[in-house]
């Protein structure tokens, strides 16, 4: 279970089953997980406390896609930011990168794979090298 | 969308007998008037719209299935590796099975996505020159563990002096890879899988074969297995595996190159899938000496 100094992950996913699956397994793997099912709620969560990394689904109701990525990046300039989507295209990858995403992940991604990616991003950012 | 009052949309792959589609035998009737031409043009537009909608639907389905697959794979992995607690052997087996089924589903989802992409109007060939031997070696390497797991002998027979292929390499990888995967899957342990290539049609083409010592395919199924989403009996379904799209995609790719694809088979004596792709033409070069270069190896 998560230690008090474990990284805090904000997970933004509108699919309830996947949100729960990631929350349960990432917590069991030692991360502290905060969840949101909409982009607007995710921005409120960022205001509420420090966040080390964000995992955001792109296909949300309301604020979504590269616009969501831009908003998250603006609200949390220091956080590692991974986007997660079932829709893969070169133009979407470029848009998300330009909006501030550190990594673009195409579903399906398991919680363990997600944890490995986030740890790598956090290591890179703490050592000062680009992700 | 089809405007109201227009004829109902039809499945272009399953036209009804009285669908009003052009009947070649009716060509000796009265010459078509402008109304008839307009009706045909409208019909063509409708069919194109229907095909586009079908392709978009397939793409949508393949994207949307990725989210539930993430949940299934996450839980299967976390249960299997003990993250969520210890399991007894039966529970381990059950979770393994869930994980395998989810991975198979993902393969089908990927296949459907490839199909939907290749079916679009924008599907283009990007031909280049490459050696068939390199292609075969690449596929042998990527299928090494599958071949080894079933102790299958793998052989290649490539005609000496066969010119380089001039084709879309990534699409050729897809076709040959699909045939090789099928051959491996349906050849019993200890059997043999072989890839051969030789010039065809008096030059300008290569005929590439994938031969196996598997269960074979009944005569009545040999054409049907190249159809998309074909509803088939259990035997052929096992033969096809996956989504039933792999061979239809392969056929589409080969036909885009102007080639042929087919299968020769005898029940319980194996199958030979073949396809043809264009080769580079060396107008001034003398043909190389004949004879086969054969390499064999157990993988």
Short mmCIF file of N, CA, C and O in Angstrom, two decimals, chain A residues 9-76:
data_model
loop_
_atom_site.label_atom_id
_atom_site.label_comp_id
_atom_site.label_asym_id
_atom_site.label_seq_id
_atom_site.Cartn_x
_atom_site.Cartn_y
_atom_site.Cartn_z
N UNK A 9 -0.57 10.54 -7.93
CA UNK A 9 -0.97 10.45 -9.34
C UNK A 9 -2.41 10.93 -9.46
O UNK A 9 -3.29 10.42 -8.76
N UNK A 10 -2.63 11.85 -10.36
CA UNK A 10 -4.01 12.25 -10.67
C UNK A 10 -4.45 11.48 -11.92
O UNK A 10 -3.83 11.61 -12.99
N UNK A 11 -5.48 10.69 -11.78
CA UNK A 11 -5.96 9.84 -12.86
C UNK A 11 -7.28 10.39 -13.39
O UNK A 11 -8.25 10.47 -12.64
N UNK A 12 -7.28 10.79 -14.66
CA UNK A 12 -8.49 11.39 -15.24
C UNK A 12 -9.03 10.42 -16.30
O UNK A 12 -8.42 10.24 -17.37
N UNK A 13 -10.11 9.78 -15.98
CA UNK A 13 -10.67 8.74 -16.87
C UNK A 13 -12.17 8.68 -16.62
O UNK A 13 -12.61 8.56 -15.48
N UNK A 14 -12.96 8.75 -17.70
CA UNK A 14 -14.41 8.75 -17.51
C UNK A 14 -15.01 7.36 -17.43
O UNK A 14 -16.13 7.19 -16.98
N UNK A 15 -14.27 6.34 -17.88
CA UNK A 15 -14.79 4.97 -17.79
C UNK A 15 -14.61 4.48 -16.35
O UNK A 15 -13.47 4.32 -15.88
N UNK A 16 -15.73 4.22 -15.70
CA UNK A 16 -15.67 3.92 -14.27
C UNK A 16 -14.88 2.64 -13.98
O UNK A 16 -14.08 2.60 -13.04
N UNK A 17 -15.08 1.62 -14.81
CA UNK A 17 -14.38 0.36 -14.57
C UNK A 17 -12.87 0.54 -14.68
O UNK A 17 -12.11 0.03 -13.85
N UNK A 18 -12.44 1.23 -15.71
CA UNK A 18 -11.00 1.41 -15.89
C UNK A 18 -10.42 2.32 -14.80
O UNK A 18 -9.32 2.08 -14.29
N UNK A 19 -11.19 3.34 -14.45
CA UNK A 19 -10.73 4.25 -13.38
C UNK A 19 -10.51 3.45 -12.09
O UNK A 19 -9.49 3.58 -11.41
N UNK A 20 -11.48 2.58 -11.77
CA UNK A 20 -11.36 1.77 -10.56
C UNK A 20 -10.21 0.77 -10.67
O UNK A 20 -9.48 0.55 -9.70
N UNK A 21 -10.07 0.17 -11.84
CA UNK A 21 -9.00 -0.82 -12.02
C UNK A 21 -7.63 -0.16 -11.78
O UNK A 21 -6.79 -0.70 -11.04
N UNK A 22 -7.42 0.99 -12.40
CA UNK A 22 -6.14 1.68 -12.23
C UNK A 22 -5.96 2.12 -10.77
O UNK A 22 -4.87 2.00 -10.21
N UNK A 23 -7.03 2.65 -10.17
CA UNK A 23 -6.92 3.14 -8.79
C UNK A 23 -6.54 1.98 -7.85
O UNK A 23 -5.61 2.09 -7.05
N UNK A 24 -7.25 0.87 -7.99
CA UNK A 24 -7.02 -0.27 -7.09
C UNK A 24 -5.61 -0.82 -7.27
O UNK A 24 -4.87 -1.03 -6.30
N UNK A 25 -5.21 -1.02 -8.53
CA UNK A 25 -3.93 -1.69 -8.75
C UNK A 25 -2.76 -0.73 -8.53
O UNK A 25 -1.75 -1.10 -7.92
N UNK A 26 -2.88 0.51 -8.98
CA UNK A 26 -1.78 1.46 -8.73
C UNK A 26 -1.59 1.71 -7.24
O UNK A 26 -0.46 1.86 -6.76
N UNK A 27 -2.70 1.74 -6.50
CA UNK A 27 -2.60 1.90 -5.04
C UNK A 27 -1.89 0.69 -4.43
O UNK A 27 -1.02 0.84 -3.57
N UNK A 28 -2.27 -0.49 -4.90
CA UNK A 28 -1.63 -1.72 -4.40
C UNK A 28 -0.15 -1.75 -4.75
O UNK A 28 0.65 -2.38 -4.06
N UNK A 29 0.21 -1.07 -5.84
CA UNK A 29 1.62 -1.02 -6.26
C UNK A 29 2.38 0.11 -5.56
O UNK A 29 3.53 0.37 -5.88
N UNK A 30 1.71 0.82 -4.66
CA UNK A 30 2.42 1.78 -3.82
C UNK A 30 2.28 3.24 -4.20
O UNK A 30 2.97 4.09 -3.65
N UNK A 31 1.42 3.56 -5.14
CA UNK A 31 1.23 4.97 -5.51
C UNK A 31 0.01 5.54 -4.80
O UNK A 31 -0.92 4.80 -4.45
N UNK A 32 0.02 6.83 -4.59
CA UNK A 32 -1.18 7.49 -4.06
C UNK A 32 -1.98 8.01 -5.25
O UNK A 32 -1.44 8.75 -6.09
N UNK A 33 -3.23 7.61 -5.35
CA UNK A 33 -4.01 7.89 -6.54
C UNK A 33 -5.22 8.77 -6.20
O UNK A 33 -5.98 8.47 -5.28
N UNK A 34 -5.33 9.86 -6.96
CA UNK A 34 -6.50 10.72 -6.88
C UNK A 34 -7.21 10.58 -8.22
O UNK A 34 -6.54 10.54 -9.26
N UNK A 35 -8.54 10.49 -8.23
CA UNK A 35 -9.21 10.29 -9.52
C UNK A 35 -10.18 11.43 -9.85
O UNK A 35 -10.67 12.13 -8.96
N UNK A 36 -10.42 11.57 -11.14
CA UNK A 36 -11.43 12.51 -11.62
C UNK A 36 -12.04 11.90 -12.87
O UNK A 36 -11.35 11.20 -13.62
N UNK A 37 -13.33 12.14 -13.08
CA UNK A 37 -13.94 11.56 -14.28
C UNK A 37 -14.18 12.61 -15.37
O UNK A 37 -14.67 12.28 -16.45
N UNK A 38 -13.86 13.86 -15.09
CA UNK A 38 -14.01 14.92 -16.10
C UNK A 38 -12.81 15.86 -16.03
O UNK A 38 -12.18 16.00 -14.96
N UNK A 39 -12.53 16.50 -17.14
CA UNK A 39 -11.40 17.42 -17.18
C UNK A 39 -11.55 18.57 -16.19
O UNK A 39 -10.58 18.96 -15.53
N UNK A 40 -12.76 19.08 -16.08
CA UNK A 40 -12.98 20.22 -15.18
C UNK A 40 -12.68 19.82 -13.73
O UNK A 40 -12.07 20.58 -12.97
N UNK A 41 -13.11 18.58 -13.35
CA UNK A 41 -12.85 18.09 -11.99
C UNK A 41 -11.34 17.88 -11.77
O UNK A 41 -10.84 18.08 -10.66
N UNK A 42 -10.66 17.47 -12.81
CA UNK A 42 -9.22 17.25 -12.70
C UNK A 42 -8.52 18.57 -12.36
O UNK A 42 -7.62 18.62 -11.52
N UNK A 43 -8.96 19.66 -13.00
CA UNK A 43 -8.33 20.97 -12.74
C UNK A 43 -8.59 21.39 -11.29
O UNK A 43 -7.70 21.94 -10.63
N UNK A 44 -9.78 21.09 -10.77
CA UNK A 44 -10.08 21.40 -9.37
C UNK A 44 -9.17 20.59 -8.44
O UNK A 44 -8.69 21.10 -7.44
N UNK A 45 -8.95 19.32 -8.79
CA UNK A 45 -8.08 18.47 -7.96
C UNK A 45 -6.66 19.03 -7.91
O UNK A 45 -5.99 18.96 -6.88
N UNK A 46 -6.21 19.56 -9.04
CA UNK A 46 -4.85 20.12 -9.07
C UNK A 46 -4.73 21.32 -8.14
O UNK A 46 -3.68 21.57 -7.55
N UNK A 47 -5.83 22.07 -8.03
CA UNK A 47 -5.83 23.23 -7.11
C UNK A 47 -5.78 22.77 -5.66
O UNK A 47 -5.29 23.48 -4.79
N UNK A 48 -6.31 21.56 -5.41
CA UNK A 48 -6.49 21.11 -4.02
C UNK A 48 -5.20 20.63 -3.37
O UNK A 48 -5.11 20.59 -2.14
N UNK A 49 -4.21 20.22 -4.15
CA UNK A 49 -2.99 19.72 -3.52
C UNK A 49 -1.92 19.37 -4.53
O UNK A 49 -2.20 19.33 -5.73
N UNK A 50 -0.69 19.10 -4.06
CA UNK A 50 0.41 18.80 -4.99
C UNK A 50 0.19 17.48 -5.72
O UNK A 50 -0.31 16.52 -5.15
N UNK A 51 0.58 17.47 -6.98
CA UNK A 51 0.43 16.28 -7.83
C UNK A 51 1.75 16.04 -8.55
O UNK A 51 2.30 16.96 -9.15
N UNK A 52 2.25 14.82 -8.46
CA UNK A 52 3.52 14.51 -9.12
C UNK A 52 3.33 14.13 -10.58
O UNK A 52 4.18 14.43 -11.42
N UNK A 53 2.25 13.43 -10.87
CA UNK A 53 2.04 12.99 -12.26
C UNK A 53 0.54 12.94 -12.57
O UNK A 53 -0.28 12.72 -11.68
N UNK A 54 0.24 13.17 -13.83
CA UNK A 54 -1.15 13.14 -14.28
C UNK A 54 -1.26 12.11 -15.40
O UNK A 54 -0.41 12.07 -16.30
N UNK A 55 -2.30 11.29 -15.32
CA UNK A 55 -2.63 10.39 -16.43
C UNK A 55 -4.00 10.80 -16.91
O UNK A 55 -4.97 10.75 -16.14
N UNK A 56 -4.12 11.23 -18.15
CA UNK A 56 -5.40 11.76 -18.62
C UNK A 56 -5.87 11.05 -19.88
O UNK A 56 -5.14 10.98 -20.88
N UNK A 57 -7.07 10.52 -19.80
CA UNK A 57 -7.73 10.02 -21.00
C UNK A 57 -8.09 11.23 -21.86
O UNK A 57 -8.39 12.31 -21.32
N UNK A 58 -8.07 11.05 -23.17
CA UNK A 58 -8.36 12.21 -24.04
C UNK A 58 -9.84 12.32 -24.38
O UNK A 58 -10.35 13.41 -24.60
N UNK A 59 -10.53 11.19 -24.43
CA UNK A 59 -11.92 11.20 -24.89
C UNK A 59 -12.90 11.37 -23.75
O UNK A 59 -13.66 10.46 -23.43
N UNK A 60 -12.90 12.54 -23.14
CA UNK A 60 -13.79 12.80 -22.00
C UNK A 60 -14.97 13.66 -22.46
O UNK A 60 -14.87 14.38 -23.45
N UNK A 61 -16.06 13.63 -21.71
CA UNK A 61 -17.13 14.60 -21.99
C UNK A 61 -16.64 15.99 -21.55
O UNK A 61 -15.86 16.11 -20.61
N UNK A 62 -17.05 17.02 -22.24
CA UNK A 62 -16.63 18.38 -21.87
C UNK A 62 -15.19 18.65 -22.31
O UNK A 62 -14.81 18.33 -23.44
N UNK A 63 -14.42 19.19 -21.39
CA UNK A 63 -13.02 19.50 -21.69
C UNK A 63 -12.27 18.22 -22.05
O UNK A 63 -12.20 17.29 -21.24
N UNK A 64 -11.72 18.17 -23.26
CA UNK A 64 -11.14 16.90 -23.73
C UNK A 64 -10.04 17.17 -24.75
O UNK A 64 -9.83 18.32 -25.17
N UNK A 65 -9.34 16.12 -25.12
CA UNK A 65 -8.36 16.18 -26.19
C UNK A 65 -7.20 17.13 -25.89
O UNK A 65 -6.88 17.39 -24.72
N UNK A 66 -6.55 17.66 -26.93
CA UNK A 66 -5.40 18.54 -26.73
C UNK A 66 -5.73 19.78 -25.88
O UNK A 66 -4.87 20.29 -25.16
N UNK A 67 -7.00 20.21 -25.93
CA UNK A 67 -7.38 21.36 -25.10
C UNK A 67 -7.28 21.01 -23.61
O UNK A 67 -6.82 21.81 -22.80
N UNK A 68 -7.68 19.79 -23.29
CA UNK A 68 -7.55 19.31 -21.91
C UNK A 68 -6.07 19.25 -21.52
O UNK A 68 -5.68 19.68 -20.43
N UNK A 69 -5.24 18.72 -22.42
CA UNK A 69 -3.81 18.59 -22.14
C UNK A 69 -3.21 19.98 -21.85
O UNK A 69 -2.45 20.16 -20.89
N UNK A 70 -3.59 20.94 -22.68
CA UNK A 70 -3.06 22.30 -22.50
C UNK A 70 -3.47 22.87 -21.14
O UNK A 70 -2.65 23.46 -20.43
N UNK A 71 -4.73 22.63 -20.75
CA UNK A 71 -5.22 23.14 -19.47
C UNK A 71 -4.49 22.48 -18.30
O UNK A 71 -4.12 23.14 -17.33
N UNK A 72 -4.30 21.15 -18.42
CA UNK A 72 -3.61 20.44 -17.34
C UNK A 72 -2.16 20.91 -17.22
O UNK A 72 -1.65 21.13 -16.12
N UNK A 73 -1.52 21.07 -18.36
CA UNK A 73 -0.12 21.50 -18.35
C UNK A 73 0.01 22.89 -17.75
O UNK A 73 0.93 23.18 -16.97
N UNK A 74 -0.95 23.75 -18.07
CA UNK A 74 -0.91 25.11 -17.56
C UNK A 74 -1.15 25.12 -16.04
O UNK A 74 -0.51 25.87 -15.30
N UNK A 75 -2.04 24.23 -15.57
CA UNK A 75 -2.35 24.20 -14.13
C UNK A 75 -1.27 23.48 -13.33
O UNK A 75 -1.14 23.72 -12.13
N UNK A 76 -0.51 22.59 -13.97
CA UNK A 76 0.52 21.83 -13.25
C UNK A 76 1.78 21.76 -14.11
O UNK A 76 2.10 20.71 -14.67
#
